[in-house]
Short mmCIF file of C-alpha atoms in Angstrom, two decimals:
data_model
loop_
_atom_site.label_atom_id
_atom_site.label_comp_id
_atom_site.label_asym_id
_atom_site.label_seq_id
_atom_site.Cartn_x
_atom_site.Cartn_y
_atom_site.Cartn_z
CA UNK A 49 8.48 72.75 -65.24
CA UNK A 50 5.69 72.80 -62.40
CA UNK A 51 5.79 68.46 -62.64
CA UNK A 52 9.54 68.42 -61.92
CA UNK A 53 9.20 71.15 -59.06
CA UNK A 54 6.54 68.84 -56.90
CA UNK A 55 8.53 65.73 -57.62
CA UNK A 56 11.22 66.50 -56.15
CA UNK A 57 9.97 69.26 -53.61
CA UNK A 58 11.25 69.05 -50.25
CA UNK A 59 14.45 66.75 -51.04
CA UNK A 60 17.20 67.44 -48.70
CA UNK A 61 19.63 64.24 -49.69
CA UNK A 62 20.72 62.14 -52.12
CA UNK A 63 21.85 58.68 -52.98
CA UNK A 64 23.85 57.87 -55.60
CA UNK A 65 24.20 54.79 -57.40
CA UNK A 66 27.73 54.43 -58.85
CA UNK A 67 27.89 51.75 -61.72
CA UNK A 68 25.46 52.81 -64.54
CA UNK A 69 25.63 56.20 -63.35
CA UNK A 70 28.72 57.38 -62.75
CA UNK A 71 30.52 55.37 -64.85
CA UNK A 72 30.39 52.17 -67.07
CA UNK A 73 33.00 49.64 -65.47
CA UNK A 74 34.84 48.05 -68.52
CA UNK A 75 39.00 47.49 -69.67
CA UNK A 76 41.22 49.49 -68.02
CA UNK A 77 38.59 50.61 -65.02
CA UNK A 78 36.31 51.82 -67.15
CA UNK A 79 35.13 55.30 -68.37
CA UNK A 80 33.24 58.23 -66.88
CA UNK A 81 29.80 58.74 -68.14
CA UNK A 82 29.44 62.46 -69.87
CA UNK A 83 28.46 65.17 -67.79
CA UNK A 84 29.10 62.58 -64.33
CA UNK A 85 32.07 64.22 -62.82
CA UNK A 86 30.84 67.63 -62.89
CA UNK A 87 27.47 66.61 -61.79
CA UNK A 88 28.95 65.11 -58.25
CA UNK A 89 31.10 68.14 -57.99
CA UNK A 90 27.90 70.44 -58.47
CA UNK A 91 25.88 68.75 -56.25
CA UNK A 92 28.92 68.11 -53.53
CA UNK A 93 28.86 72.35 -53.61
CA UNK A 94 25.09 72.25 -53.01
CA UNK A 95 23.44 72.16 -49.73
CA UNK A 96 22.00 68.97 -50.32
CA UNK A 97 23.41 65.80 -48.97
CA UNK A 98 25.57 63.12 -51.02
CA UNK A 99 25.94 60.02 -50.49
CA UNK A 100 26.90 56.62 -52.93
CA UNK A 101 25.15 53.46 -52.45
CA UNK A 102 26.53 51.02 -54.31
CA UNK A 103 25.64 46.57 -54.94
CA UNK A 104 29.14 46.69 -56.35
CA UNK A 105 31.08 43.57 -54.97
CA UNK A 106 33.89 42.99 -57.54
CA UNK A 107 36.12 45.81 -55.74
CA UNK A 108 36.87 46.45 -52.12
CA UNK A 109 35.61 49.79 -51.29
CA UNK A 110 38.97 51.08 -51.58
CA UNK A 111 40.17 49.89 -54.83
CA UNK A 112 36.65 51.44 -56.25
CA UNK A 113 36.87 54.76 -54.10
CA UNK A 114 40.64 54.97 -56.09
CA UNK A 115 39.26 53.67 -59.70
CA UNK A 116 36.61 56.91 -59.14
CA UNK A 117 39.03 58.81 -57.94
CA UNK A 118 41.67 58.59 -61.16
CA UNK A 119 38.56 59.14 -63.13
CA UNK A 120 38.24 62.65 -61.53
CA UNK A 121 35.34 62.18 -59.09
CA UNK A 122 34.95 63.84 -55.82
CA UNK A 123 34.48 60.96 -53.72
CA UNK A 124 36.03 59.47 -50.59
CA UNK A 125 35.71 55.76 -48.66
CA UNK A 126 33.40 57.54 -45.68
CA UNK A 127 30.75 58.18 -48.29
CA UNK A 128 30.23 54.82 -49.85
CA UNK A 129 27.30 52.33 -48.47
CA UNK A 130 28.46 48.82 -50.42
CA UNK A 131 27.43 45.29 -49.62
CA UNK A 132 31.17 43.76 -48.25
CA UNK A 133 31.58 46.01 -44.79
CA UNK A 134 27.78 45.33 -44.40
CA UNK A 135 28.17 41.59 -45.00
CA UNK A 136 30.82 41.29 -42.63
CA UNK A 137 28.94 43.10 -39.49
CA UNK A 138 26.07 40.04 -40.14
CA UNK A 139 28.88 37.40 -40.10
CA UNK A 140 30.15 38.47 -36.93
CA UNK A 141 27.08 39.11 -35.53
CA UNK A 142 25.51 35.62 -35.71
CA UNK A 143 28.53 33.47 -35.68
CA UNK A 144 29.06 32.45 -39.28
CA UNK A 145 32.11 31.41 -41.00
CA UNK A 146 32.19 32.22 -44.58
CA UNK A 147 33.08 30.14 -47.27
CA UNK A 148 33.76 32.84 -50.21
CA UNK A 149 32.38 32.55 -53.59
CA UNK A 150 33.72 36.37 -54.76
CA UNK A 151 35.54 38.15 -56.95
CA UNK A 152 39.44 38.56 -55.97
CA UNK A 153 39.20 42.14 -56.10
CA UNK A 154 36.77 42.02 -52.59
CA UNK A 155 38.77 39.34 -50.99
CA UNK A 156 40.30 41.95 -48.40
CA UNK A 157 37.29 43.34 -46.91
CA UNK A 158 37.04 40.15 -45.18
CA UNK A 159 40.68 39.68 -44.12
CA UNK A 160 39.18 39.94 -40.54
CA UNK A 161 36.79 36.89 -40.60
CA UNK A 162 37.07 33.51 -39.61
CA UNK A 163 36.67 31.40 -42.57
CA UNK A 164 37.69 27.89 -41.23
CA UNK A 165 34.96 24.89 -41.34
CA UNK A 166 32.63 27.12 -43.02
CA UNK A 167 28.95 26.97 -42.06
CA UNK A 168 27.82 29.41 -44.68
CA UNK A 169 28.18 30.38 -48.25
CA UNK A 170 28.85 34.02 -48.95
CA UNK A 171 28.75 35.16 -52.80
CA UNK A 172 29.19 38.47 -54.90
CA UNK A 173 29.98 39.36 -58.18
CA UNK A 174 32.26 36.88 -58.64
CA UNK A 175 32.91 37.30 -62.71
CA UNK A 176 35.48 35.18 -64.64
CA UNK A 177 35.54 33.25 -61.08
CA UNK A 178 32.05 32.05 -61.71
CA UNK A 179 33.74 29.02 -62.95
CA UNK A 180 31.82 25.71 -63.22
CA UNK A 181 34.03 24.41 -60.16
CA UNK A 182 33.48 27.13 -58.23
CA UNK A 183 29.94 27.23 -58.49
CA UNK A 184 30.32 23.26 -57.65
CA UNK A 185 32.06 23.53 -54.81
CA UNK A 186 29.75 26.11 -53.32
CA UNK A 187 27.00 24.30 -54.04
CA UNK A 188 28.65 20.83 -52.41
CA UNK A 189 29.32 22.75 -49.15
CA UNK A 190 25.58 23.90 -48.66
CA UNK A 191 24.30 20.59 -49.37
CA UNK A 192 26.68 19.14 -46.83
CA UNK A 193 24.97 21.86 -44.40
CA UNK A 194 22.42 20.87 -41.90
CA UNK A 195 20.69 24.54 -42.08
CA UNK A 196 22.40 25.62 -45.42
CA UNK A 197 22.88 29.91 -45.04
CA UNK A 198 23.66 31.20 -48.36
CA UNK A 199 23.98 35.28 -47.98
CA UNK A 200 24.20 37.49 -51.59
CA UNK A 201 26.13 40.82 -52.18
CA UNK A 202 22.84 42.19 -54.39
CA UNK A 203 20.90 40.01 -56.58
CA UNK A 204 21.46 42.31 -59.43
CA UNK A 205 20.66 40.41 -63.04
CA UNK A 206 22.87 42.25 -65.34
CA UNK A 207 25.14 45.29 -65.01
CA UNK A 208 26.71 47.04 -68.18
CA UNK A 209 30.35 46.91 -69.02
CA UNK A 210 31.83 49.51 -71.78
CA UNK A 211 31.89 45.83 -73.52
CA UNK A 212 28.05 45.11 -73.25
CA UNK A 213 25.76 43.58 -70.94
CA UNK A 214 27.24 41.09 -68.48
CA UNK A 215 25.67 38.71 -66.18
CA UNK A 216 25.59 39.66 -62.54
CA UNK A 217 25.66 37.88 -59.17
CA UNK A 218 21.61 37.78 -59.17
CA UNK A 219 21.75 34.89 -61.87
CA UNK A 220 24.20 32.85 -60.13
CA UNK A 221 22.29 33.26 -56.66
CA UNK A 222 19.09 31.99 -58.57
CA UNK A 223 21.21 28.66 -60.01
CA UNK A 224 22.25 27.63 -56.31
CA UNK A 225 19.01 28.65 -54.61
CA UNK A 226 17.21 26.48 -57.23
CA UNK A 227 19.62 23.68 -56.99
CA UNK A 228 20.00 23.36 -52.91
CA UNK A 229 16.22 24.16 -52.53
CA UNK A 230 16.73 27.16 -50.23
CA UNK A 231 16.54 31.13 -50.38
CA UNK A 232 19.10 33.30 -50.27
CA UNK A 233 19.71 36.60 -47.90
CA UNK A 234 20.55 39.29 -49.68
CA UNK A 235 22.68 42.05 -48.58
CA UNK A 236 22.71 45.40 -51.05
CA UNK A 237 19.75 47.14 -52.42
CA UNK A 238 16.95 46.50 -52.62
CA UNK A 239 17.11 45.03 -49.04
CA UNK A 240 15.40 47.84 -47.14
CA UNK A 241 17.95 47.25 -44.58
CA UNK A 242 21.36 48.59 -46.88
CA UNK A 243 18.38 51.13 -47.94
CA UNK A 244 18.06 52.36 -44.41
CA UNK A 245 22.14 52.10 -43.75
CA UNK A 246 22.30 54.59 -46.22
CA UNK A 247 20.08 56.66 -45.40
CA UNK A 248 21.22 56.75 -41.65
CA UNK A 249 24.71 57.75 -42.53
CA UNK A 250 22.98 60.11 -44.84
CA UNK A 251 21.25 62.07 -42.19
CA UNK A 252 17.88 62.38 -43.68
CA UNK A 253 14.65 60.71 -43.59
CA UNK A 254 13.28 58.64 -46.54
CA UNK A 255 10.66 61.30 -47.85
CA UNK A 256 13.39 63.30 -47.74
CA UNK A 257 15.56 61.47 -49.92
CA UNK A 258 16.00 60.48 -53.62
CA UNK A 259 17.90 57.99 -54.89
CA UNK A 260 19.68 58.32 -58.54
CA UNK A 261 20.49 54.74 -60.37
CA UNK A 262 19.58 53.09 -63.60
CA UNK A 263 18.59 49.20 -62.34
CA UNK A 264 14.37 49.76 -62.30
CA UNK A 265 13.88 47.01 -59.93
CA UNK A 266 17.20 46.92 -57.53
CA UNK A 267 17.76 50.97 -57.17
CA UNK A 268 14.09 52.23 -58.10
CA UNK A 269 11.72 49.85 -56.91
CA UNK A 270 13.81 49.11 -53.84
CA UNK A 271 14.50 52.51 -52.85
CA UNK A 272 10.32 53.47 -53.13
CA UNK A 273 9.59 50.58 -50.63
CA UNK A 274 11.41 52.44 -48.30
CA UNK A 275 9.45 55.32 -49.23
CA UNK A 276 12.06 57.38 -51.27
CA UNK A 277 11.53 58.59 -54.22
CA UNK A 278 13.95 57.49 -57.17
CA UNK A 279 14.95 58.69 -60.63
CA UNK A 280 15.61 56.17 -63.13
CA UNK A 281 19.00 57.54 -65.54
CA UNK A 282 18.88 56.26 -69.35
CA UNK A 283 22.55 55.34 -68.56
CA UNK A 284 24.13 52.09 -67.86
CA UNK A 285 21.85 48.93 -67.72
CA UNK A 286 19.02 51.31 -68.67
CA UNK A 287 16.50 49.76 -71.30
CA UNK A 288 13.60 51.62 -73.17
CA UNK A 289 11.29 48.87 -71.39
CA UNK A 290 12.38 50.18 -68.12
CA UNK A 291 9.68 52.60 -68.48
CA UNK A 292 6.91 50.64 -69.36
CA UNK A 293 8.28 47.92 -66.58
CA UNK A 294 5.02 45.76 -64.96
CA UNK A 295 5.69 46.79 -61.63
CA UNK A 296 7.67 49.72 -60.50
CA UNK A 297 7.59 53.05 -62.01
CA UNK A 298 10.49 55.51 -61.20
CA UNK A 299 9.36 59.08 -60.28
CA UNK A 300 11.30 60.73 -62.85
CA UNK A 301 13.45 59.56 -66.03
CA UNK A 302 16.18 61.56 -66.66
CA UNK A 303 18.98 61.11 -69.59
CA UNK A 304 21.88 60.98 -67.03
CA UNK A 305 23.05 62.46 -64.03
CA UNK A 306 23.87 65.75 -65.25
CA UNK A 307 20.02 66.05 -66.02
CA UNK A 308 19.22 64.86 -62.71
CA UNK A 309 21.60 67.03 -60.74
CA UNK A 310 20.03 69.87 -63.24
CA UNK A 311 16.91 69.53 -62.06
CA UNK A 312 17.56 69.26 -58.61
CA UNK A 313 19.31 71.93 -58.08
CA UNK A 314 16.58 74.03 -59.38
CA UNK A 315 13.50 72.60 -57.55
CA UNK A 316 15.24 70.45 -54.73
CA UNK A 317 14.74 71.82 -51.13
CA UNK A 318 11.89 74.19 -51.81
CA UNK B 850 4.42 -9.14 -50.19
CA UNK B 851 0.86 -8.46 -51.27
CA UNK B 852 1.59 -4.61 -51.31
CA UNK B 853 4.04 -5.52 -53.94
CA UNK B 854 1.24 -7.22 -56.14
CA UNK B 855 -1.00 -4.70 -56.11
CA UNK B 856 0.93 -1.90 -57.15
CA UNK B 857 2.82 -3.90 -59.75
CA UNK B 858 -0.09 -5.78 -61.42
CA UNK B 859 -0.69 -4.90 -64.64
CA UNK B 860 3.01 -4.10 -65.28
CA UNK B 861 4.42 -4.79 -69.18
CA UNK B 862 6.58 -2.19 -69.77
CA UNK B 863 9.16 -0.68 -67.85
CA UNK B 864 11.15 2.71 -68.66
CA UNK B 865 14.86 2.94 -66.59
CA UNK B 866 16.21 6.36 -65.98
CA UNK B 867 20.44 5.60 -66.98
CA UNK B 868 22.56 7.72 -64.87
CA UNK B 869 22.03 6.60 -60.59
CA UNK B 870 20.15 3.76 -61.66
CA UNK B 871 22.29 1.78 -64.25
CA UNK B 872 25.62 3.68 -63.26
CA UNK B 873 27.08 6.54 -61.47
CA UNK B 874 29.38 9.04 -63.74
CA UNK B 875 32.55 10.10 -62.68
CA UNK B 876 36.37 9.77 -63.61
CA UNK B 877 37.25 7.28 -66.54
CA UNK B 878 33.44 7.00 -67.46
CA UNK B 879 32.09 5.84 -64.13
CA UNK B 880 30.91 2.76 -62.51
CA UNK B 881 28.17 0.34 -62.50
CA UNK B 882 26.09 0.43 -59.74
CA UNK B 883 26.02 -3.09 -57.85
CA UNK B 884 23.63 -5.54 -59.25
CA UNK B 885 22.51 -3.05 -62.47
CA UNK B 886 24.22 -5.03 -65.02
CA UNK B 887 22.64 -8.07 -64.38
CA UNK B 888 19.20 -6.51 -63.43
CA UNK B 889 18.90 -5.01 -66.93
CA UNK B 890 20.06 -8.58 -68.44
CA UNK B 891 17.25 -10.34 -66.28
CA UNK B 892 14.57 -7.88 -67.12
CA UNK B 893 15.47 -8.02 -71.00
CA UNK B 894 15.13 -12.18 -70.98
CA UNK B 895 11.59 -11.24 -69.34
CA UNK B 896 8.26 -10.89 -70.76
CA UNK B 897 8.46 -7.41 -69.94
CA UNK B 898 9.43 -4.40 -72.38
CA UNK B 899 12.29 -2.58 -72.00
CA UNK B 900 13.17 0.97 -72.64
CA UNK B 901 15.88 3.42 -71.35
CA UNK B 902 14.82 7.01 -70.84
CA UNK B 903 17.43 9.65 -70.14
CA UNK B 904 18.40 13.03 -69.54
CA UNK B 905 21.55 12.65 -70.33
CA UNK B 906 23.14 15.83 -72.57
CA UNK B 907 26.80 15.79 -71.65
CA UNK B 908 27.02 12.46 -74.31
CA UNK B 909 25.46 11.70 -77.67
CA UNK B 910 23.52 8.60 -77.60
CA UNK B 911 26.06 6.95 -79.43
CA UNK B 912 28.99 7.93 -76.63
CA UNK B 913 26.61 7.00 -74.18
CA UNK B 914 25.82 3.66 -75.24
CA UNK B 915 29.04 2.70 -75.94
CA UNK B 916 30.13 3.79 -72.73
CA UNK B 917 27.49 1.60 -70.85
CA UNK B 918 28.35 -1.66 -73.45
CA UNK B 919 31.94 -1.05 -72.04
CA UNK B 920 30.64 -1.12 -68.68
CA UNK B 921 28.87 -4.80 -69.37
CA UNK B 922 25.06 -3.65 -70.14
CA UNK B 923 23.07 -5.17 -72.84
CA UNK B 924 22.11 -1.74 -74.57
CA UNK B 925 21.40 -0.30 -77.75
CA UNK B 926 20.75 3.28 -79.28
CA UNK B 927 17.40 2.41 -80.68
CA UNK B 928 16.80 1.35 -77.44
CA UNK B 929 17.38 4.84 -75.38
CA UNK B 930 15.41 8.04 -75.17
CA UNK B 931 17.20 11.26 -75.26
CA UNK B 932 16.87 14.91 -75.09
CA UNK B 933 19.48 16.13 -77.51
CA UNK B 934 17.53 14.19 -80.76
CA UNK B 935 13.90 15.35 -79.60
CA UNK B 936 15.33 18.79 -79.58
CA UNK B 937 16.61 18.55 -82.81
CA UNK B 938 13.36 17.82 -84.41
CA UNK B 939 11.70 20.65 -82.63
CA UNK B 940 14.46 23.03 -83.79
CA UNK B 941 13.93 21.97 -87.62
CA UNK B 942 9.95 22.07 -86.95
CA UNK B 943 10.20 25.85 -85.73
CA UNK B 944 13.04 26.73 -88.15
CA UNK B 945 15.14 27.53 -84.92
CA UNK B 946 18.69 28.36 -85.48
CA UNK B 947 20.45 27.59 -82.14
CA UNK B 948 23.52 29.10 -80.17
CA UNK B 949 24.69 26.12 -78.55
CA UNK B 950 25.36 26.05 -74.78
CA UNK B 951 26.35 22.60 -74.42
CA UNK B 952 29.33 19.76 -73.38
CA UNK B 953 31.41 19.13 -76.21
CA UNK B 954 30.64 15.28 -75.93
CA UNK B 955 27.09 16.02 -77.46
CA UNK B 956 27.85 18.68 -80.10
CA UNK B 957 27.59 15.63 -82.77
CA UNK B 958 24.01 15.82 -82.26
CA UNK B 959 23.57 18.79 -83.73
CA UNK B 960 25.74 18.43 -86.58
CA UNK B 961 23.00 18.92 -89.26
CA UNK B 962 21.41 21.74 -87.39
CA UNK B 963 21.97 25.26 -89.22
CA UNK B 964 23.56 27.14 -86.49
CA UNK B 965 24.30 30.61 -88.66
CA UNK B 966 22.64 33.82 -86.97
CA UNK B 967 21.34 32.25 -83.75
CA UNK B 968 17.37 33.09 -83.20
CA UNK B 969 17.64 30.91 -79.82
CA UNK B 970 19.60 29.27 -77.06
CA UNK B 971 19.92 25.58 -76.60
CA UNK B 972 21.39 24.77 -73.30
CA UNK B 973 22.42 21.12 -72.12
CA UNK B 974 23.93 19.84 -69.21
CA UNK B 975 27.70 21.52 -70.08
CA UNK B 976 29.48 20.67 -66.94
CA UNK B 977 33.51 22.58 -67.43
CA UNK B 978 31.82 24.64 -69.93
CA UNK B 979 29.62 26.55 -67.74
CA UNK B 980 32.28 29.47 -67.70
CA UNK B 981 31.18 32.91 -66.73
CA UNK B 982 32.32 34.04 -70.52
CA UNK B 983 30.20 31.05 -72.31
CA UNK B 984 27.05 31.78 -70.09
CA UNK B 985 27.39 35.36 -70.67
CA UNK B 986 27.64 35.25 -74.37
CA UNK B 987 24.22 32.62 -74.58
CA UNK B 988 23.05 35.75 -72.09
CA UNK B 989 24.05 38.41 -74.71
CA UNK B 990 22.42 36.42 -77.23
CA UNK B 991 19.11 36.05 -75.84
CA UNK B 992 18.91 39.77 -74.65
CA UNK B 993 19.67 40.47 -77.96
CA UNK B 994 16.77 38.52 -79.54
CA UNK B 995 13.38 40.42 -80.06
CA UNK B 996 11.74 37.11 -78.86
CA UNK B 997 14.05 35.49 -76.87
CA UNK B 998 13.71 31.21 -77.15
CA UNK B 999 15.88 29.36 -74.81
CA UNK B 1000 15.44 25.52 -74.94
CA UNK B 1001 16.71 23.62 -71.99
CA UNK B 1002 18.09 19.85 -72.29
CA UNK B 1003 16.60 18.76 -68.95
CA UNK B 1004 16.08 20.74 -65.80
CA UNK B 1005 17.64 18.85 -63.28
CA UNK B 1006 18.94 19.95 -59.96
CA UNK B 1007 21.96 18.08 -59.72
CA UNK B 1008 23.22 14.47 -60.23
CA UNK B 1009 25.96 11.82 -58.67
CA UNK B 1010 29.31 11.38 -59.81
CA UNK B 1011 31.88 9.06 -58.21
CA UNK B 1012 33.27 12.11 -56.82
CA UNK B 1013 30.17 13.42 -55.14
CA UNK B 1014 27.25 15.77 -55.94
CA UNK B 1015 27.30 18.10 -59.42
CA UNK B 1016 25.87 21.07 -60.62
CA UNK B 1017 23.17 20.04 -63.12
CA UNK B 1018 21.59 22.29 -65.95
CA UNK B 1019 18.65 23.05 -64.13
CA UNK B 1020 20.50 25.72 -62.01
CA UNK B 1021 22.22 27.34 -65.17
CA UNK B 1022 18.70 27.74 -66.71
CA UNK B 1023 17.30 29.31 -63.68
CA UNK B 1024 20.41 31.88 -63.69
CA UNK B 1025 19.44 32.52 -67.29
CA UNK B 1026 15.62 32.55 -66.67
CA UNK B 1027 16.24 35.48 -63.82
CA UNK B 1028 18.70 37.29 -66.33
CA UNK B 1029 16.70 37.71 -69.01
CA UNK B 1030 13.46 37.65 -67.49
CA UNK B 1031 12.39 34.57 -69.58
CA UNK B 1032 10.81 31.04 -68.54
CA UNK B 1033 12.64 28.17 -70.59
CA UNK B 1034 11.03 25.43 -72.51
CA UNK B 1035 12.23 21.99 -71.41
CA UNK B 1036 12.99 18.69 -73.54
CA UNK B 1037 13.54 16.11 -71.26
CA UNK B 1038 12.16 14.42 -68.00
CA UNK B 1039 9.85 15.41 -66.42
CA UNK B 1040 8.28 17.09 -69.95
CA UNK B 1041 5.21 14.82 -70.54
CA UNK B 1042 5.74 15.26 -74.20
CA UNK B 1043 9.26 13.43 -73.69
CA UNK B 1044 7.66 10.64 -71.60
CA UNK B 1045 4.71 10.06 -73.93
CA UNK B 1046 7.76 9.65 -76.92
CA UNK B 1047 9.55 7.07 -74.74
CA UNK B 1048 6.11 5.35 -74.00
CA UNK B 1049 5.14 5.36 -77.70
CA UNK B 1050 8.30 3.91 -78.42
CA UNK B 1051 7.93 1.24 -75.67
CA UNK B 1052 4.45 0.46 -77.13
CA UNK B 1053 2.62 0.10 -74.30
CA UNK B 1054 0.23 2.29 -72.56
CA UNK B 1055 0.68 4.93 -69.47
CA UNK B 1056 -1.48 2.54 -67.02
CA UNK B 1057 0.88 -0.36 -68.05
CA UNK B 1058 4.27 1.30 -67.98
CA UNK B 1059 6.26 1.93 -64.89
CA UNK B 1060 9.37 4.28 -64.73
CA UNK B 1061 12.32 3.54 -61.97
CA UNK B 1062 14.73 6.29 -61.65
CA UNK B 1063 16.44 8.42 -58.70
CA UNK B 1064 15.25 11.52 -59.12
CA UNK B 1065 12.08 12.12 -57.21
CA UNK B 1066 10.99 15.19 -59.28
CA UNK B 1067 12.48 14.44 -62.97
CA UNK B 1068 11.76 10.55 -63.00
CA UNK B 1069 9.04 10.02 -60.16
CA UNK B 1070 6.75 13.08 -60.35
CA UNK B 1071 7.08 13.48 -64.26
CA UNK B 1072 6.28 9.85 -65.17
CA UNK B 1073 3.25 9.72 -62.26
CA UNK B 1074 1.82 12.77 -64.07
CA UNK B 1075 1.44 10.84 -67.54
CA UNK B 1076 -0.06 8.20 -65.90
CA UNK B 1077 2.59 5.74 -65.24
CA UNK B 1078 3.88 4.58 -61.99
CA UNK B 1079 7.17 5.36 -60.62
CA UNK B 1080 9.85 3.58 -58.33
CA UNK B 1081 12.23 5.65 -56.80
CA UNK B 1082 15.55 3.62 -56.06
CA UNK B 1083 17.86 4.65 -53.06
CA UNK B 1084 21.24 5.03 -55.73
CA UNK B 1085 22.48 7.97 -57.97
CA UNK B 1086 21.27 11.49 -56.60
CA UNK B 1087 18.77 9.67 -53.87
CA UNK B 1088 18.43 11.30 -50.67
CA UNK B 1089 16.67 9.78 -47.60
CA UNK B 1090 14.74 13.27 -47.49
CA UNK B 1091 13.10 12.46 -50.61
CA UNK B 1092 11.16 9.51 -48.86
CA UNK B 1093 9.42 12.54 -47.02
CA UNK B 1094 9.14 14.61 -50.48
CA UNK B 1095 6.16 17.67 -49.93
CA UNK B 1096 4.97 17.10 -53.22
CA UNK B 1097 5.80 13.71 -54.73
CA UNK B 1098 5.37 10.40 -53.38
CA UNK B 1099 6.71 7.33 -55.47
CA UNK B 1100 5.10 4.18 -55.64
CA UNK B 1101 7.89 2.42 -54.14
CA UNK B 1102 11.15 2.61 -52.70
CA UNK B 1103 13.64 0.13 -53.70
CA UNK B 1104 17.41 -0.27 -52.46
CA UNK B 1105 18.89 -0.49 -55.98
CA UNK B 1106 17.69 -1.47 -59.95
CA UNK B 1107 18.41 -4.97 -58.62
CA UNK B 1108 15.63 -4.85 -55.86
CA UNK B 1109 13.17 -3.63 -58.21
CA UNK B 1110 13.84 -6.18 -61.04
CA UNK B 1111 13.32 -8.86 -58.30
CA UNK B 1112 9.95 -7.10 -57.34
CA UNK B 1113 8.90 -6.84 -60.87
CA UNK B 1114 9.65 -10.41 -62.37
CA UNK B 1115 7.94 -11.65 -59.06
CA UNK B 1116 4.60 -9.44 -59.44
CA UNK B 1117 4.13 -7.33 -62.83
CA UNK B 1118 1.83 -8.90 -65.56
CA UNK B 1119 0.04 -10.76 -62.93
#
């Protein structure tokens, strides 16, 4: 189809979202999305450069990669852009000492960070740890700071687990923003800085790169605002209404990563 | 002081917020704010009409009144305007069957309401019941509805307990609004309908009534938008920055309810 030839012409690098594109998380770690293990392998055998760009903030990169390898994916830690390491960089640069409202699974990423006398709050997808008590503690710390700083790893509305849709960190960010009368700084998609760091690691220009994700706002809208192209997969948190989103229109919609890779291998870099 | 004479001229009815004005809630029920028990008694002995107007949504009116009477206040259930009974009225009128995200203490108010096959979510200040699991359940129900309806009892940012500031239902409303892409309907202050029903029960016109509260937005701003006057007390959740709020200016600031009543008895209805 000529239309795909035009849409994918000149693509030299691919950024892949992980949750909802490679696999659905859930009980026992999760399950690969049909065709995605093979699709990643085919992509990596091609001339296209590949990098993974995730807002995963419940697990450390090490744990995430170990899980994906168990599920059969060819992936290594160095190929992953994730918000926790990017946040540690910011904390160090600005002399910030965080109170952490995070999942235990990602705590090890902050091992080297000074957490005494907190002067900011860092929040991530804490899952079950988003108890009233933990939220209230973070709220009270922010209210006691003269210049409250709230850093959030992503601001997703929800994601999909095998058991259904799950509230993501963005909902809880909105709660603290409203209660404290402040605005959070977001590290992760759709922040342009985050996409740019992934592009730099990928080693291609924005106009030569394409993002493949299941989040119409965080993945598709965010990548497009950075000058990249973006395809939305109809897996993960995709909902049919996404194809009529009032603000964001993907460069293409595909049933899953396998179809996206079929099209890329046929049309990209031509 | 002539200024208070002008401010309070013609006042014939007084609406009193409860939490942060009469008492601070907390361990063991809470403690009266110094001077408030006597201030309510003096007000009720005066020519002024008195009614209590609260967003309390953790307790039924029966429990709240019983608690306040134990603390020494002269108050009865019939004198209280509260959001739970107002919500039940709305549910019945519109044929809505709620999933309840509420504190167990207020559950009895909904005893007579059909809760089978929910077609809306009603949320109140659930306190510790704002677990991730309970929030996610409410989220999933809303996402499955074709026309999701979210009703919130109040939208306060926080309130003050004896142990410190506590996140209020408004923060959690924002979380679900963002996650679901919807806007909640608020029953309670600062909703004009809610103030009007309190005024009607008080039996005076808006220009003859004054609200006394600790919430610059919910109490003061809300009452003023209905044509009432409003005093902010420097107790409860009051913060010094409230006196320089960018949008709301109270008709007066007083140290506590006792001072407000001193001034009212001296200057009102003159």
